[in-house]
Amino acid sequence: MKLQSLVDQATQYDNMTVAVAAAEDEEVIEAVTMALDSNFGRFILYGDSEKISQLLKQKNEDYAKNGRVQLVHADSKVQATELAVKAVHLNEANVLMKGNVPTATILKAVLNKEFGLRTGKVLSHVAVFEVPSYDHYIIVTDAAMNIAPDLEQKAQIVSNAVSIARAIGIEKPKVAPLAAVEVVNPAMPATLDAAALTMMNKRGQITDCIVDGPLALDNAVSMLAAEHKGIDSEVAGQADILLVPNIETGNVLYKSLIYFANAKVGAVIAGAKAPIVLTSRADSAESKLYSLALAVCSASK
């Protein structure tokens, strides 16, 4: 599966609007213009309207006149963030995107009790990877939000990832809770949580997916490795979603896929009222485009 297919899928949703908080940023404008060039999304750009307009014109004079782009002036990054979040809260936009503003600022607005995007669920990072020589998407969660999730949080993180997987066409994703070994070991909490999540799935507490673990990474993604270990599982060797036990594992796996495996990625924060795109300066323009497309596809479901 190619992430470009998400861009193609996103073009089918003409009514999807992205609210961008503090859009006066060259990398953010690059992502927005790439989406416009790819014919998906409408954008409300909150922030310093003069700077935003200049950045759009630097790309191409026509972008500033594009009917799918609206500029809303804000006197500060905090105000721009609050306006963007309120737009999603009021259903004036379907996706929230972080611009040139600290992550802490945007999350504070997202969690605001008056106008935020709370749903009562755990917010979690969901990354969809296109790995060379691999025949389907690999979804990694959670590599950026939850430091050391407990069992209940992991169950919600799985549900968030499953909702994203289903939005991009994986009807019944296979979930592998990762650990260092494939057997339950009381000295290794990740294996206990993995076994509990597996049972929760069998009992109908986690739905719309197949969960089986604990599984080590090799046995989760390689049929050959699973066969060598004699693992009989519906998930082993063919996992769609890799649930990591903590943020360090997720962070290392995420970056290893990019820097060692040359994987492409799109990612969103799930669990809020709407998908949130939190791009970083280290992300490529292509990755930002894929993240926007993933968010639009997710918001449409």
Coordinates of C-alpha atoms in Angstrom, one line a residue:
M1 CA 0.0 0.0 0.0
K2 CA 1.3 3.5 -0.9
L3 CA 0.6 6.6 1.2
Q4 CA -0.1 8.4 -2.1
S5 CA -3.4 6.5 -2.1
L6 CA -4.4 8.4 1.0
V7 CA -3.9 11.6 -1.0
D8 CA -6.1 10.2 -3.8
Q9 CA -8.7 9.2 -1.2
A10 CA -8.7 12.6 0.4
T11 CA -9.6 14.3 -2.9
Q12 CA -13.0 12.5 -2.7
Y13 CA -14.0 14.6 0.4
D14 CA -14.6 18.2 -1.0
N15 CA -16.3 19.4 2.2
M16 CA -13.3 18.7 4.6
T17 CA -11.9 21.9 6.2
V18 CA -8.6 22.2 8.1
A19 CA -8.2 24.8 10.8
V20 CA -4.5 25.8 11.0
A21 CA -3.3 27.4 14.3
A22 CA -0.5 30.0 13.8
A23 CA -0.1 29.4 10.1
E24 CA 2.7 32.0 9.6
D25 CA 5.3 29.3 9.0
E26 CA 7.1 28.4 5.8
E27 CA 6.9 24.6 6.3
V28 CA 3.2 24.7 7.2
I29 CA 2.4 26.8 4.2
E30 CA 4.4 24.4 2.1
A31 CA 2.2 21.5 3.3
V32 CA -1.0 23.5 2.7
T33 CA 0.0 24.4 -0.8
M34 CA 0.9 20.8 -1.6
A35 CA -2.5 19.8 -0.4
L36 CA -4.1 22.5 -2.7
D37 CA -2.0 21.2 -5.6
S38 CA -3.2 17.7 -4.8
N39 CA -6.8 19.0 -4.9
F40 CA -7.9 18.2 -1.4
G41 CA -8.9 20.2 1.6
R42 CA -10.2 23.6 2.4
F43 CA -8.1 25.7 4.8
I44 CA -8.7 28.4 7.4
L45 CA -5.4 29.9 8.3
Y46 CA -5.3 31.6 11.7
G47 CA -2.5 33.9 12.7
D48 CA -0.7 37.0 11.4
S49 CA -2.7 37.5 8.2
E50 CA -0.1 39.7 6.5
K51 CA 2.7 37.2 7.1
I52 CA 0.6 34.3 6.0
S53 CA -0.4 36.2 2.8
Q54 CA 3.2 37.0 2.0
L55 CA 4.2 33.3 2.5
L56 CA 1.4 32.2 0.2
K57 CA 2.4 34.7 -2.5
Q58 CA 6.0 33.6 -2.3
K59 CA 4.9 30.2 -3.3
N60 CA 2.6 31.5 -6.0
E61 CA 0.5 34.6 -6.3
D62 CA -2.6 32.5 -7.0
Y63 CA -2.5 30.7 -3.6
A64 CA -3.5 34.0 -1.8
K65 CA -6.5 34.2 -4.1
N66 CA -7.5 30.6 -3.9
G67 CA -11.2 30.1 -3.0
R68 CA -10.3 27.1 -0.8
V69 CA -8.1 29.3 1.5
Q70 CA -9.4 31.7 4.1
L71 CA -7.2 33.9 6.3
V72 CA -8.3 34.9 9.8
H73 CA -6.1 37.4 11.6
A74 CA -5.0 36.8 15.2
D75 CA -2.9 39.1 17.4
S76 CA -1.0 36.3 19.0
K77 CA -0.2 32.6 18.6
V78 CA -2.3 31.8 21.6
Q79 CA -5.3 33.6 20.1
A80 CA -4.7 31.9 16.8
T81 CA -4.7 28.5 18.5
E82 CA -7.8 29.2 20.4
L83 CA -9.6 30.4 17.3
A84 CA -8.6 27.3 15.4
V85 CA -9.7 25.0 18.1
K86 CA -13.0 26.8 18.5
A87 CA -13.6 26.4 14.8
V88 CA -13.4 22.6 15.1
H89 CA -15.4 22.7 18.3
L90 CA -18.2 24.6 16.5
N91 CA -18.0 22.3 13.5
E92 CA -16.7 25.0 11.2
A93 CA -13.7 22.8 10.5
N94 CA -13.1 19.1 10.5
V95 CA -9.4 18.8 11.2
L96 CA -7.0 20.8 13.5
M97 CA -3.4 21.4 12.3
K98 CA -0.6 22.8 14.5
G99 CA 1.3 25.6 12.9
N100 CA 4.2 27.7 14.3
V101 CA 3.1 27.3 17.9
P102 CA 4.4 25.0 20.8
T103 CA 2.7 21.7 21.1
A104 CA 1.9 22.5 24.8
T105 CA 0.0 25.5 23.7
I106 CA -2.2 23.7 21.2
L107 CA -2.9 20.8 23.6
K108 CA -3.9 23.2 26.3
A109 CA -6.5 24.7 24.0
V110 CA -7.6 21.2 22.8
L111 CA -8.2 20.2 26.5
N112 CA -10.0 23.4 27.4
K113 CA -13.3 22.5 29.1
E114 CA -15.2 25.3 27.5
F115 CA -14.3 25.2 23.8
G116 CA -11.8 22.3 23.5
L117 CA -12.1 19.0 21.7
R118 CA -12.3 16.6 24.7
T119 CA -14.3 13.3 24.2
G120 CA -13.3 11.6 27.4
K121 CA -10.9 9.3 25.5
V122 CA -7.1 9.1 25.8
L123 CA -5.4 11.2 23.1
S124 CA -2.8 9.1 21.2
H125 CA -0.4 9.4 18.3
V126 CA -1.1 7.1 15.4
A127 CA 1.5 6.8 12.6
V128 CA 0.9 5.1 9.3
F129 CA 4.0 3.8 7.6
E130 CA 4.7 2.8 4.1
V131 CA 7.7 0.5 4.4
P132 CA 9.7 -0.4 1.3
S133 CA 9.3 -4.1 0.3
Y134 CA 6.4 -4.5 2.7
D135 CA 3.0 -5.2 1.2
H136 CA 0.7 -3.3 3.5
Y137 CA 0.7 -0.3 5.9
I138 CA 2.3 -0.7 9.3
I139 CA 0.6 1.5 12.0
V140 CA 2.7 2.3 15.1
T141 CA 1.1 3.6 18.3
D142 CA 1.9 5.5 20.6
A143 CA 5.2 7.1 19.7
A144 CA 4.6 10.7 20.9
M145 CA 1.9 11.3 23.5
N146 CA 1.6 8.7 26.3
I147 CA 4.7 8.1 28.2
A148 CA 4.0 4.9 30.1
P149 CA 0.3 4.0 29.5
D150 CA -1.5 1.6 31.8
L151 CA -3.7 -1.2 30.7
E152 CA -6.9 0.9 30.4
Q153 CA -5.0 3.6 28.4
K154 CA -3.5 0.9 26.1
A155 CA -7.0 -0.4 25.4
Q156 CA -8.0 3.2 24.4
I157 CA -4.9 3.6 22.3
V158 CA -5.7 0.4 20.5
S159 CA -9.3 1.7 19.8
N160 CA -7.9 5.0 18.5
A161 CA -5.5 3.2 16.1
V162 CA -8.3 0.9 15.0
S163 CA -10.5 3.8 14.1
I164 CA -7.8 5.3 11.9
A165 CA -7.0 1.9 10.3
R166 CA -10.7 1.4 9.4
A167 CA -10.8 5.0 8.0
I168 CA -8.1 4.1 5.5
G169 CA -9.7 0.8 4.4
I170 CA -8.4 -1.8 6.9
E171 CA -11.7 -3.2 8.0
K172 CA -10.5 -5.6 10.7
P173 CA -7.0 -4.6 11.6
K174 CA -4.7 -7.1 13.3
V175 CA -3.1 -5.7 16.5
A176 CA 0.2 -6.9 18.0
P177 CA 0.9 -5.7 21.5
L178 CA 4.7 -5.7 21.5
A179 CA 7.0 -7.1 24.1
A180 CA 10.5 -8.6 24.2
V181 CA 9.2 -12.1 24.3
E182 CA 6.2 -14.1 23.1
V183 CA 5.3 -15.6 26.5
V184 CA 3.7 -14.1 29.6
N185 CA 6.4 -13.3 32.2
P186 CA 5.3 -11.7 35.5
A187 CA 8.6 -9.9 35.6
M188 CA 7.8 -8.1 32.3
P189 CA 4.7 -5.9 32.7
A190 CA 4.4 -5.4 28.9
T191 CA 3.7 -9.2 28.5
L192 CA 1.0 -9.0 31.2
D193 CA -0.7 -6.1 29.5
A194 CA -0.5 -7.8 26.1
A195 CA -2.2 -10.9 27.4
A196 CA -4.9 -8.8 29.1
L197 CA -5.5 -6.9 25.9
T198 CA -5.8 -10.1 24.0
M199 CA -8.4 -11.4 26.5
M200 CA -10.3 -8.1 26.4
N201 CA -10.5 -8.4 22.7
K202 CA -11.9 -12.0 23.0
R203 CA -14.4 -10.8 25.5
G204 CA -15.7 -8.0 23.3
Q205 CA -14.2 -5.1 25.4
I206 CA -12.0 -4.1 22.4
T207 CA -13.9 -4.4 19.1
D208 CA -13.5 -4.2 15.3
C209 CA -10.0 -5.8 15.4
I210 CA -8.1 -8.9 16.3
V211 CA -5.6 -8.5 19.2
D212 CA -3.0 -11.2 20.0
G213 CA 0.1 -10.9 22.1
P214 CA 2.6 -10.6 23.5
L215 CA 4.6 -10.7 20.3
A216 CA 8.1 -9.6 19.7
L217 CA 8.6 -7.3 16.7
D218 CA 10.0 -10.0 14.4
N219 CA 7.1 -12.4 15.1
A220 CA 4.6 -9.6 14.6
V221 CA 5.7 -8.7 11.1
S222 CA 7.5 -11.8 9.7
M223 CA 5.6 -15.0 9.0
L224 CA 9.0 -16.8 8.7
A225 CA 10.0 -15.7 12.2
A226 CA 6.7 -16.7 13.6
E227 CA 6.9 -20.1 12.0
H228 CA 10.4 -20.6 13.3
K229 CA 9.1 -19.9 16.8
G230 CA 6.1 -22.2 16.3
I231 CA 3.6 -19.3 17.0
D232 CA 0.1 -20.1 16.1
S233 CA -1.7 -16.8 15.8
E234 CA -4.1 -14.8 13.6
V235 CA -1.8 -11.8 14.1
A236 CA 1.7 -13.1 14.0
G237 CA 3.6 -12.3 10.8
Q238 CA 0.8 -10.1 9.5
A239 CA 0.2 -7.3 12.1
D240 CA -1.4 -4.1 10.9
I241 CA -1.0 -2.2 14.2
L242 CA 2.0 -2.4 16.5
L243 CA 1.1 -1.3 20.0
V244 CA 4.3 -0.3 21.8
P245 CA 4.6 -0.6 25.6
N246 CA 6.0 2.9 26.2
I247 CA 7.0 6.1 24.5
E248 CA 10.7 5.2 24.3
T249 CA 10.0 2.1 22.4
G250 CA 7.6 3.9 20.1
N251 CA 10.0 6.8 19.5
V252 CA 12.9 4.5 18.6
L253 CA 10.7 2.3 16.3
Y254 CA 9.2 5.4 14.6
K255 CA 12.6 6.9 13.8
S256 CA 14.2 3.6 13.0
L257 CA 11.6 3.0 10.3
I258 CA 12.3 6.4 8.8
Y259 CA 16.1 6.6 9.0
F260 CA 17.1 3.0 8.6
A261 CA 14.2 1.6 6.5
N262 CA 13.6 4.7 4.4
A263 CA 9.9 4.4 5.3
K264 CA 7.4 7.1 4.5
V265 CA 4.9 8.2 7.2
G266 CA 1.7 10.2 7.9
A267 CA 0.6 10.7 11.5
V268 CA -2.3 12.2 13.5
I269 CA -3.4 12.6 17.1
A270 CA -6.6 10.5 17.6
G271 CA -9.1 10.4 20.4
A272 CA -10.2 14.1 20.2
K273 CA -13.4 15.4 18.6
A274 CA -11.4 15.6 15.3
P275 CA -8.0 14.4 14.0
I276 CA -5.1 16.7 15.0
V277 CA -2.0 17.1 12.7
L278 CA 1.0 17.9 14.8
T279 CA 3.8 18.2 12.3
S280 CA 7.4 18.9 13.4
R281 CA 10.2 20.8 11.6
A282 CA 12.0 17.6 11.2
D283 CA 9.2 16.2 9.1
S284 CA 9.6 16.2 5.3
A285 CA 7.1 18.2 3.2
E286 CA 5.9 14.9 1.8
S287 CA 5.3 13.5 5.4
K288 CA 3.2 16.6 6.2
L289 CA 1.2 16.1 3.1
Y290 CA 0.5 12.5 4.0
S291 CA -0.4 13.5 7.6
L292 CA -3.0 16.0 6.2
A293 CA -4.4 13.4 3.9
L294 CA -4.6 10.9 6.7
A295 CA -6.4 13.4 8.9
V296 CA -8.9 14.3 6.2
C297 CA -9.6 10.6 5.5
S298 CA -10.1 10.0 9.2
A299 CA -12.4 13.0 9.7
S300 CA -14.6 11.8 6.9
K301 CA -15.6 8.6 8.7

